Coordinates of C-alpha atoms and ligand atoms in Angstrom, one line a residue:
X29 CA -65.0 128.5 -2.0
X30 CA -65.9 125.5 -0.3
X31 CA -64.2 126.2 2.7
X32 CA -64.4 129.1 5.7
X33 CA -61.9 131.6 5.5
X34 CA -63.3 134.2 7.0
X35 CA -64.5 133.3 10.9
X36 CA -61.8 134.4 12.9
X37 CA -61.7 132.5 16.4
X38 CA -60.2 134.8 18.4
X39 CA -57.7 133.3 20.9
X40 CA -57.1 136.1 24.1
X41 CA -56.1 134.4 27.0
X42 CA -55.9 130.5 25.1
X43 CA -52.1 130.3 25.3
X44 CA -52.2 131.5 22.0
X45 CA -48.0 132.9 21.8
X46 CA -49.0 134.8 18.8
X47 CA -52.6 136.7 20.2
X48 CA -51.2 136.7 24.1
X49 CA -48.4 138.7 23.0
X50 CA -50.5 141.3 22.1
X51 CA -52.3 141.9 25.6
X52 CA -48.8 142.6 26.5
X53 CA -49.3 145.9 24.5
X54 CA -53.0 146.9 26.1
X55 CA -55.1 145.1 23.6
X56 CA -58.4 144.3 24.4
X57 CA -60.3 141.2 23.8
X58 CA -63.4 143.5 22.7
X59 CA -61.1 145.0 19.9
X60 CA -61.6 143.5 16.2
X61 CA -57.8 143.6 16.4
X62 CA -55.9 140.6 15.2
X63 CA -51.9 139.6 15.5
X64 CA -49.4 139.1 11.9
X65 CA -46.5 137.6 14.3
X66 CA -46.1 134.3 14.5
X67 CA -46.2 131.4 11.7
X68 CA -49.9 130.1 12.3
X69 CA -52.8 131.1 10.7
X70 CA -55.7 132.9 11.4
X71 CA -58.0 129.9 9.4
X72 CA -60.4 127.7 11.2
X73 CA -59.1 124.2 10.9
X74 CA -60.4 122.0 8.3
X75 CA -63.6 119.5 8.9
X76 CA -62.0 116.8 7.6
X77 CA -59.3 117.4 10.4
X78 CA -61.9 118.0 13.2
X79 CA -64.1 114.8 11.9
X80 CA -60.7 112.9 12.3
X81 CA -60.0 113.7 15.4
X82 CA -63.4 113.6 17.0
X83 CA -63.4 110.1 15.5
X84 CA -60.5 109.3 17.3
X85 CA -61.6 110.6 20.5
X86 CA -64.9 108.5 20.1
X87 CA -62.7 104.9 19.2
X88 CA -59.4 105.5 21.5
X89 CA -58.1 105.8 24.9
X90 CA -55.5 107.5 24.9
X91 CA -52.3 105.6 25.6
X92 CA -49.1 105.2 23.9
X93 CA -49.1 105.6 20.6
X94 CA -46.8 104.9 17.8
X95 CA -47.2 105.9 14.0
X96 CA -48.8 103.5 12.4
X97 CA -47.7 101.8 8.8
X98 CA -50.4 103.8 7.2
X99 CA -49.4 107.1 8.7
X100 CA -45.8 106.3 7.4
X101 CA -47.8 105.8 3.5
X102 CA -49.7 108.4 3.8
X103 CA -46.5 111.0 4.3
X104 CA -44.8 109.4 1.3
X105 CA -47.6 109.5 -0.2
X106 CA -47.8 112.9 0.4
X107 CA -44.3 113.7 -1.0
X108 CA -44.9 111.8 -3.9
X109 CA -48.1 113.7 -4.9
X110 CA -47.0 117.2 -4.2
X111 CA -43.5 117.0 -4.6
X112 CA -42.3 114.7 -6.6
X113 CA -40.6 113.0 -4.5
X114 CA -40.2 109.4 -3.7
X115 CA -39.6 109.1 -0.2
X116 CA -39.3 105.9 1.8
X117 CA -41.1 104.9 5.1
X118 CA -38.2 103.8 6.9
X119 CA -36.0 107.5 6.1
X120 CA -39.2 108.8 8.9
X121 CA -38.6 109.9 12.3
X122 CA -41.2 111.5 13.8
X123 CA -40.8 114.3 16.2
X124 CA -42.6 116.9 17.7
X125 CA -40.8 120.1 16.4
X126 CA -38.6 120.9 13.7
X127 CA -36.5 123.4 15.5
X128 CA -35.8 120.1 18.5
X129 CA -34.4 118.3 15.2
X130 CA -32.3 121.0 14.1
X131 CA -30.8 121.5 17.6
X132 CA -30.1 117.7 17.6
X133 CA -28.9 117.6 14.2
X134 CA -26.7 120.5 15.0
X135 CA -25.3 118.7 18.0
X136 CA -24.9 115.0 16.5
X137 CA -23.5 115.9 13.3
X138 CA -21.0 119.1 14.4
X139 CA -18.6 119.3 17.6
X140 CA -17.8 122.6 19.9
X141 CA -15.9 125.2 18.0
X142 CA -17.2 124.0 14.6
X143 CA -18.6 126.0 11.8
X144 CA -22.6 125.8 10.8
X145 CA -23.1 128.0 8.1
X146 CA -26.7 130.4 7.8
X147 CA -28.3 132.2 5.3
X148 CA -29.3 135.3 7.1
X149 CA -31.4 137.5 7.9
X150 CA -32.9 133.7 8.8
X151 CA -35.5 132.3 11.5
X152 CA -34.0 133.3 14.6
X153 CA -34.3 129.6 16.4
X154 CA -31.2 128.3 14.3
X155 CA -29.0 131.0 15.3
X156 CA -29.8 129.8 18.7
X157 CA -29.2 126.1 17.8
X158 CA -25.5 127.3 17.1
X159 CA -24.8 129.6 19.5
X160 CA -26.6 127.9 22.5
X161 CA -24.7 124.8 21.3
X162 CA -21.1 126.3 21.4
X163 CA -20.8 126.0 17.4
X164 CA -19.8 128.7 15.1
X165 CA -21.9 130.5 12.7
X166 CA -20.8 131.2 9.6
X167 CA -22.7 133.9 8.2
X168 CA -23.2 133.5 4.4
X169 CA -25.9 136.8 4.0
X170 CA -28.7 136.7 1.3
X171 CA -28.1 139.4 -1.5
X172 CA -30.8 142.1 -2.4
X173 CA -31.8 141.9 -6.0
X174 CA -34.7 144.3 -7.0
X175 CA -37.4 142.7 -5.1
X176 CA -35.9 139.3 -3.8
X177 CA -32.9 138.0 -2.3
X178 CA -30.0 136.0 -3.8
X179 CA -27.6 133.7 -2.3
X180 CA -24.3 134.8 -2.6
X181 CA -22.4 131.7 -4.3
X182 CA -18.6 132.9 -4.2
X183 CA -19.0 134.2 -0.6
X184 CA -20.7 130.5 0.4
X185 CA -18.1 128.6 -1.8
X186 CA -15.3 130.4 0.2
X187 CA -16.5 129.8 3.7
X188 CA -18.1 126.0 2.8
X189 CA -14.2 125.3 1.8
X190 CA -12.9 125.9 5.5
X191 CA -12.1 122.8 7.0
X192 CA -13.9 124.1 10.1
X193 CA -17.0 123.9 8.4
X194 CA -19.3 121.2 8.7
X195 CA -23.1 122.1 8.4
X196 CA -25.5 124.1 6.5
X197 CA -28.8 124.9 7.6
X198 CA -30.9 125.9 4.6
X199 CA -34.3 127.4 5.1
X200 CA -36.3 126.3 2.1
X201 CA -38.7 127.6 0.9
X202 CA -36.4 130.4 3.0
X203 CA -38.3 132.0 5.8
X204 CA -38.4 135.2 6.2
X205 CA -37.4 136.5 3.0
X206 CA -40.5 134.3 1.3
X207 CA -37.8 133.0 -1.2
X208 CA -38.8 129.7 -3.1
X209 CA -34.8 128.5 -3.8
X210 CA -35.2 126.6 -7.3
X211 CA -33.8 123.5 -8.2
X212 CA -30.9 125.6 -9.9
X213 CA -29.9 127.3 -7.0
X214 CA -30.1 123.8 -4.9
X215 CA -28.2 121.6 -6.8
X216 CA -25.4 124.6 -6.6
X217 CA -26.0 125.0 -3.1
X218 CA -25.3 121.0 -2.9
X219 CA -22.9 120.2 -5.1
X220 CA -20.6 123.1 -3.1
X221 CA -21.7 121.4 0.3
X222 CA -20.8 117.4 -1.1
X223 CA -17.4 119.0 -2.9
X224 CA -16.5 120.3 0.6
X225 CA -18.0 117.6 2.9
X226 CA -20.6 119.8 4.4
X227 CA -23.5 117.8 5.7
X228 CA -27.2 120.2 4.8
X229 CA -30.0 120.3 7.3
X230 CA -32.8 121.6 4.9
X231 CA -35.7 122.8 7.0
X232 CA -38.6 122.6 4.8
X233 CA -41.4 123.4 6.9
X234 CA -43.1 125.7 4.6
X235 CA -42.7 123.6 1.5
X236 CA -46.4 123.1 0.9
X237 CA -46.8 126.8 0.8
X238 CA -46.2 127.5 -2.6
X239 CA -47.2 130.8 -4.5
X240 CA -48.6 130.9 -8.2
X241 CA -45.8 130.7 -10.7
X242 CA -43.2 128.7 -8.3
X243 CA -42.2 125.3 -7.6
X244 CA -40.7 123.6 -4.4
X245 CA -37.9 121.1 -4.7
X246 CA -37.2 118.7 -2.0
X247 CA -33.3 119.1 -0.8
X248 CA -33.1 115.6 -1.3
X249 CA -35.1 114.3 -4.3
X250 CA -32.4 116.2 -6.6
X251 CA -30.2 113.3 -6.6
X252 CA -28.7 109.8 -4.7
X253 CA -25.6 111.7 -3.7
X254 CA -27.5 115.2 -2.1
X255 CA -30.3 112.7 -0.2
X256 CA -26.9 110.9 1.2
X257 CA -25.6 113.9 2.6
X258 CA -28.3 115.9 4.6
X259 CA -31.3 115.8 6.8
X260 CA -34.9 116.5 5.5
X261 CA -37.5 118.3 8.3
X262 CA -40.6 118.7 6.8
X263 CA -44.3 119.0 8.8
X264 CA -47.8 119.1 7.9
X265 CA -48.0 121.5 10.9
X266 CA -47.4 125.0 8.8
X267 CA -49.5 123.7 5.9
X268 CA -52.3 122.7 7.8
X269 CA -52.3 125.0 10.9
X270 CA -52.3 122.4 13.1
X271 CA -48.7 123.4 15.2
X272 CA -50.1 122.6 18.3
X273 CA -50.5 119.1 17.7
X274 CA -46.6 119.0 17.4
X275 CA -46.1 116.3 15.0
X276 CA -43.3 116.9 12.3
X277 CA -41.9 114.2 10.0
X278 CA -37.8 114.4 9.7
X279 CA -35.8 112.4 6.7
X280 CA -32.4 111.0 6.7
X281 CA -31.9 108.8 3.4
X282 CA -28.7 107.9 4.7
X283 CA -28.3 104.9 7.1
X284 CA -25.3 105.8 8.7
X285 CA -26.6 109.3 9.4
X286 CA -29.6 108.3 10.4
X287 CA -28.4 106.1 13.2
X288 CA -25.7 109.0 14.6
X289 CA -28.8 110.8 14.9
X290 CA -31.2 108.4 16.8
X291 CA -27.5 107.7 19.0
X292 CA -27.6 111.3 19.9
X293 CA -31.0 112.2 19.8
X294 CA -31.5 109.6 23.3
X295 CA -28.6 111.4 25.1
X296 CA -31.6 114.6 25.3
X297 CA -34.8 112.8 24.5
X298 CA -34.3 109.1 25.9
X299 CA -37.9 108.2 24.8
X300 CA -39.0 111.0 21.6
X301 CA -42.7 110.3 20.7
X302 CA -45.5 112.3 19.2
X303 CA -48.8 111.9 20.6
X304 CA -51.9 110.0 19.8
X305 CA -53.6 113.1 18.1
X306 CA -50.8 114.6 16.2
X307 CA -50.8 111.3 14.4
X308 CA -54.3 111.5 13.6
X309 CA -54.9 114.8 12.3
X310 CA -51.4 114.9 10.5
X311 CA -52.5 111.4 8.5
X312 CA -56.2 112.9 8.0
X313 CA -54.5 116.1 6.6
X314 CA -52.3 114.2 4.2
X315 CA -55.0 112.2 2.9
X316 CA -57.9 114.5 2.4
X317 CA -57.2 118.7 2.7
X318 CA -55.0 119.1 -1.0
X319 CA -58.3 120.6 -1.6
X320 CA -58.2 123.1 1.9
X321 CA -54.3 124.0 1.2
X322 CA -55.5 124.7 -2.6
X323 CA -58.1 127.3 -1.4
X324 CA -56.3 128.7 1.8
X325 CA -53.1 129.2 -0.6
X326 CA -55.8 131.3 -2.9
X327 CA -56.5 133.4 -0.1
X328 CA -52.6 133.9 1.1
X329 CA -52.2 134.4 -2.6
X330 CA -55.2 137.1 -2.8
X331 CA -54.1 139.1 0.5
X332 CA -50.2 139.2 -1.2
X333 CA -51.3 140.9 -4.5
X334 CA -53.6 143.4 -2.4
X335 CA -50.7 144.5 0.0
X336 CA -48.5 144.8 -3.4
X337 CA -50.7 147.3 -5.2
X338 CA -51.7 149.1 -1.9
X339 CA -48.3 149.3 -0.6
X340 CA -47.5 150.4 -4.3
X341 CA -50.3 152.7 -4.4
X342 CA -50.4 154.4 -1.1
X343 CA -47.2 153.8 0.9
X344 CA -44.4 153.9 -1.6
X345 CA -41.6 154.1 1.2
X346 CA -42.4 150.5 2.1
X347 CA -41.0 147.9 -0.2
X348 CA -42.6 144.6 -0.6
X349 CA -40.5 141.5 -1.0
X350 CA -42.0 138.9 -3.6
X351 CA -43.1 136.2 -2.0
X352 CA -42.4 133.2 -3.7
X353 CA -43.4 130.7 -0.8
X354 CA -44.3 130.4 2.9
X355 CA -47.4 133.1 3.9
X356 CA -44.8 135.8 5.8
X357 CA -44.4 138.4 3.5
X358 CA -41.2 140.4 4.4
X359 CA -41.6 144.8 4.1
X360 CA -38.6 147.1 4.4
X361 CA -40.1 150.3 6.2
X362 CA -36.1 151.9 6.4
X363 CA -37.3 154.1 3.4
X364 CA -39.2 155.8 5.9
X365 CA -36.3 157.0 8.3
X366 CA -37.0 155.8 11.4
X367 CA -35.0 153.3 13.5
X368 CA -36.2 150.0 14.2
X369 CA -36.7 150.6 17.6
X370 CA -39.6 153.4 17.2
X371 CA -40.7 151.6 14.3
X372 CA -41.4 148.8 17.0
X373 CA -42.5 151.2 19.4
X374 CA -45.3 152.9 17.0
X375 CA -46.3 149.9 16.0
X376 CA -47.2 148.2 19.5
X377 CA -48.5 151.6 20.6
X378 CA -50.7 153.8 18.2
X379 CA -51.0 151.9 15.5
X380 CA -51.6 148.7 16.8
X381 CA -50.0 146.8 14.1
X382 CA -48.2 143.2 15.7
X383 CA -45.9 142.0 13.0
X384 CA -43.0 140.2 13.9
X385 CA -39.9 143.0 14.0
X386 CA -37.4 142.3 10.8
X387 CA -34.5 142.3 13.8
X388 CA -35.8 139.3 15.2
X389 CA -34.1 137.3 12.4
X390 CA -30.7 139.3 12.5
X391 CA -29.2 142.8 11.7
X392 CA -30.0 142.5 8.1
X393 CA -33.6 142.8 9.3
X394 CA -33.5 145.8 11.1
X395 CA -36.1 148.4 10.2
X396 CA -38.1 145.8 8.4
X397 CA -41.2 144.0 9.3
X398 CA -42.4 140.6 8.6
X399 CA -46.4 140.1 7.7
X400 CA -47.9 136.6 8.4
X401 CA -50.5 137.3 6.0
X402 CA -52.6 133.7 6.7
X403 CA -55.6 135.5 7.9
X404 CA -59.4 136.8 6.3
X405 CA -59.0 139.3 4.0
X406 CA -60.5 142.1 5.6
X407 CA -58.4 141.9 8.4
X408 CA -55.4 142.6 5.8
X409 CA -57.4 145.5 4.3
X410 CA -58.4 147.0 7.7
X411 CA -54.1 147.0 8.7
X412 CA -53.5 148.6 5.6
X413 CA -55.8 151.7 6.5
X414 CA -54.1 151.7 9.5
X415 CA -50.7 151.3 8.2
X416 CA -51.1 154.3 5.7
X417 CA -52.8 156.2 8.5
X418 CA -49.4 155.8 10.4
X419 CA -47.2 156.2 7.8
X420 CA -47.9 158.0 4.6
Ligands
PLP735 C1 -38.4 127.8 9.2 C2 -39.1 127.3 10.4 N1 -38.6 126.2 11.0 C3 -39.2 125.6 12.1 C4 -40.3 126.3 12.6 C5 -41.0 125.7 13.8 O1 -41.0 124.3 13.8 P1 -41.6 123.4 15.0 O2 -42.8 124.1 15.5 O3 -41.9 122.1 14.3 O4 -40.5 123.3 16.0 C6 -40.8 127.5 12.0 C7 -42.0 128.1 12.6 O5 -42.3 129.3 12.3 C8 -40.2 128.0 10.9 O6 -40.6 129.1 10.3

């Protein structure tokens, strides 16, 4: 490997949500202990991102700063290269969070009282952009089959079909099930959304994170009439750990839609921009880490197929999910008979084991546990001890 994948930098006491979380439950900062919650990773950040930005530093002040025509290449770019996709500058609006454009698209393209279908158990933050925003989720629940999870065509036909019903919000690659949807399973999921006239927000933050064997498709490079009829939120912030810099790219192929959404989006954002930095590292990532993402993916990879034999091996009461994309494998520990609540509660206590909770993302997640297994490998092999210490 070219890269470092093993130097952990340990964030106690940064403002780190994922590792000050954990103080909460009487970790100390002298304990090799690290946290599994939340979506970043435990990887130092690439040179090439760090060069960038010290760069930067040493040209710039640091006033107002708009993306540049080569940052708006360099994400098509991007998209061309590793997805196939041939985006257009001017479908970019920068924003700093995907989960601020879903909330907008939620409110600019749905009114009070209408329906905004889900795919649950889903990330929690879009039940909240429906419920916080007076619309109605639809639930269409994910199917169990064998190891992955389905969608559940008849059941999302029906409930697209009601008038009421105006938005989709797919999760894709789908997080936290670790599903990779395939281009099969999209263009049915679109062509059920355009026959009813429901609009898709496709969040597609994890799309660069892409086990062996699988394939991404972008929502909206399956054809003319799908990239007409939904909104695109993509990031490099997942794929390259750089979250903090807040700096996520949204599409919207479609004029008309596009301009609702800047309409709406200055009613709660008068004056949206990114900053100076977020810019920089995003276009240095895009233009130079494929090689980074290759090798951090071959770690993620590497971690996956040890917790699958291990869990196989030593803790057969816990199923593993195939993960298929995205680096947050999903375990169902409800073969082992406990609630999710003590689950939880052994978890934070003894065992000091800080995975997100399955109920986090709805009641089909209860009693499970979601792994964010972006981290050095030993620190994987050291939570399985622990985990079959706990469990077995
Ligand atoms: C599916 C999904 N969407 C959005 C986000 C967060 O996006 P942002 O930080 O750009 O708001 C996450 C983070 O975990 C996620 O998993």
């Amino acid at each position: 490997m070219k890269y470092d994948f093993e130097t952990v930098k340990k964030r106690y006491s940064t403002g780190s949500f994922k590792w000050d979380e954990m103080k909460k439950y009487g970790v100390k900062e002298s304990e090799d202990i690290i946290p599994f919650s939340v979506a970043d990773m435990e990887f130092v950040t690439a040179p090439e991102i760090v060069e960038a930005l010290k760069k930067e530093l040493d040209a710039s002040i640091m006033g107002y700063a708009a993306p540049t025509e080569n940052y708006f290449e360099t994400v098509c770019e991007w998209m061309k290269l590793r997805h196939e996709w041939n985006a257009k500058p001017e479908w970019i609006l920068p924003s700093h969070g995907i989960v601020d454009a879903f909330f907008t698209a939620v409110r600019t393209f749905s009114k009070e009282g209408e329906g905004v279908i889900l795919n649950t158990p889903v990330y929690y933050p879009m039940y909240l952009a429906i419920e916080k925003q007076g619309r109605k989720l639809i639930d269409n629940p994910l199917k169990k089959s064998g190891s992955r999870y389905e969608i559940d065509f008849d059941d999302l036909e029906r409930k697209a079909a009601d008038p009421n019903t105006k938005l989709l919000i797919l999760c894709s690659p789908h997080n936290p099930c670790g599903r990779v949807w395939t281009r099969e399973e999209l263009s049915k999921i679109g062509d059920i959304c355009l026959k009813n006239n429901v609009l898709v927000i496709s969040d597609e933050i994890h799309f660069d994170l892409i086990m062996p064997g699988h394939k991404h498709t972008v929502f909206a490079s399956i054809s003319e009439e799908f990239a007409n009829n939904c909104v695109v939120c993509t990031a490099p912030s997942k794929t390259f750990n750089i979250a903090g810099l807040q700096t996520s790219n949204i599409f919207i192929p479609n004029p008309e839609l596009r301009e609702k959404f800047l309409n709406s989006l200055m009613l709660s954002n008068p004056s949206p921009k990114c900053n100076i930095l977020g810019y920089c590292a995003s276009e240095a990532a895009y233009k130079n880490c494929a090689a980074w993402l290759d090798e951090a993916l071959r770690v993620i990879d590497a971690n996956r197929k040890l917790i699958c034999s291990y869990a196989a091996r030593e803790l057969p009461a816990i199923k593993v999910y195939d993960l298929e994309g995205t680096y947050l494998l999903w375990l169902d520990f409800n073969g082992l008979g406990l609630n999710y609540k003590e689950l939880a509660k052994i978890n934070h206590g003894e065992a000091k084991l800080f995975f997100d909770e399955g109920y986090i993302f709805g009641k089909a997640g209860e009693g499970f546990e979601r792994w964010n297994i972006a981290c050095p490998t030993r620190y994987i092999q050291e939570a399985l001890e622990r985990l079959k210490k706990f469990y077995r």
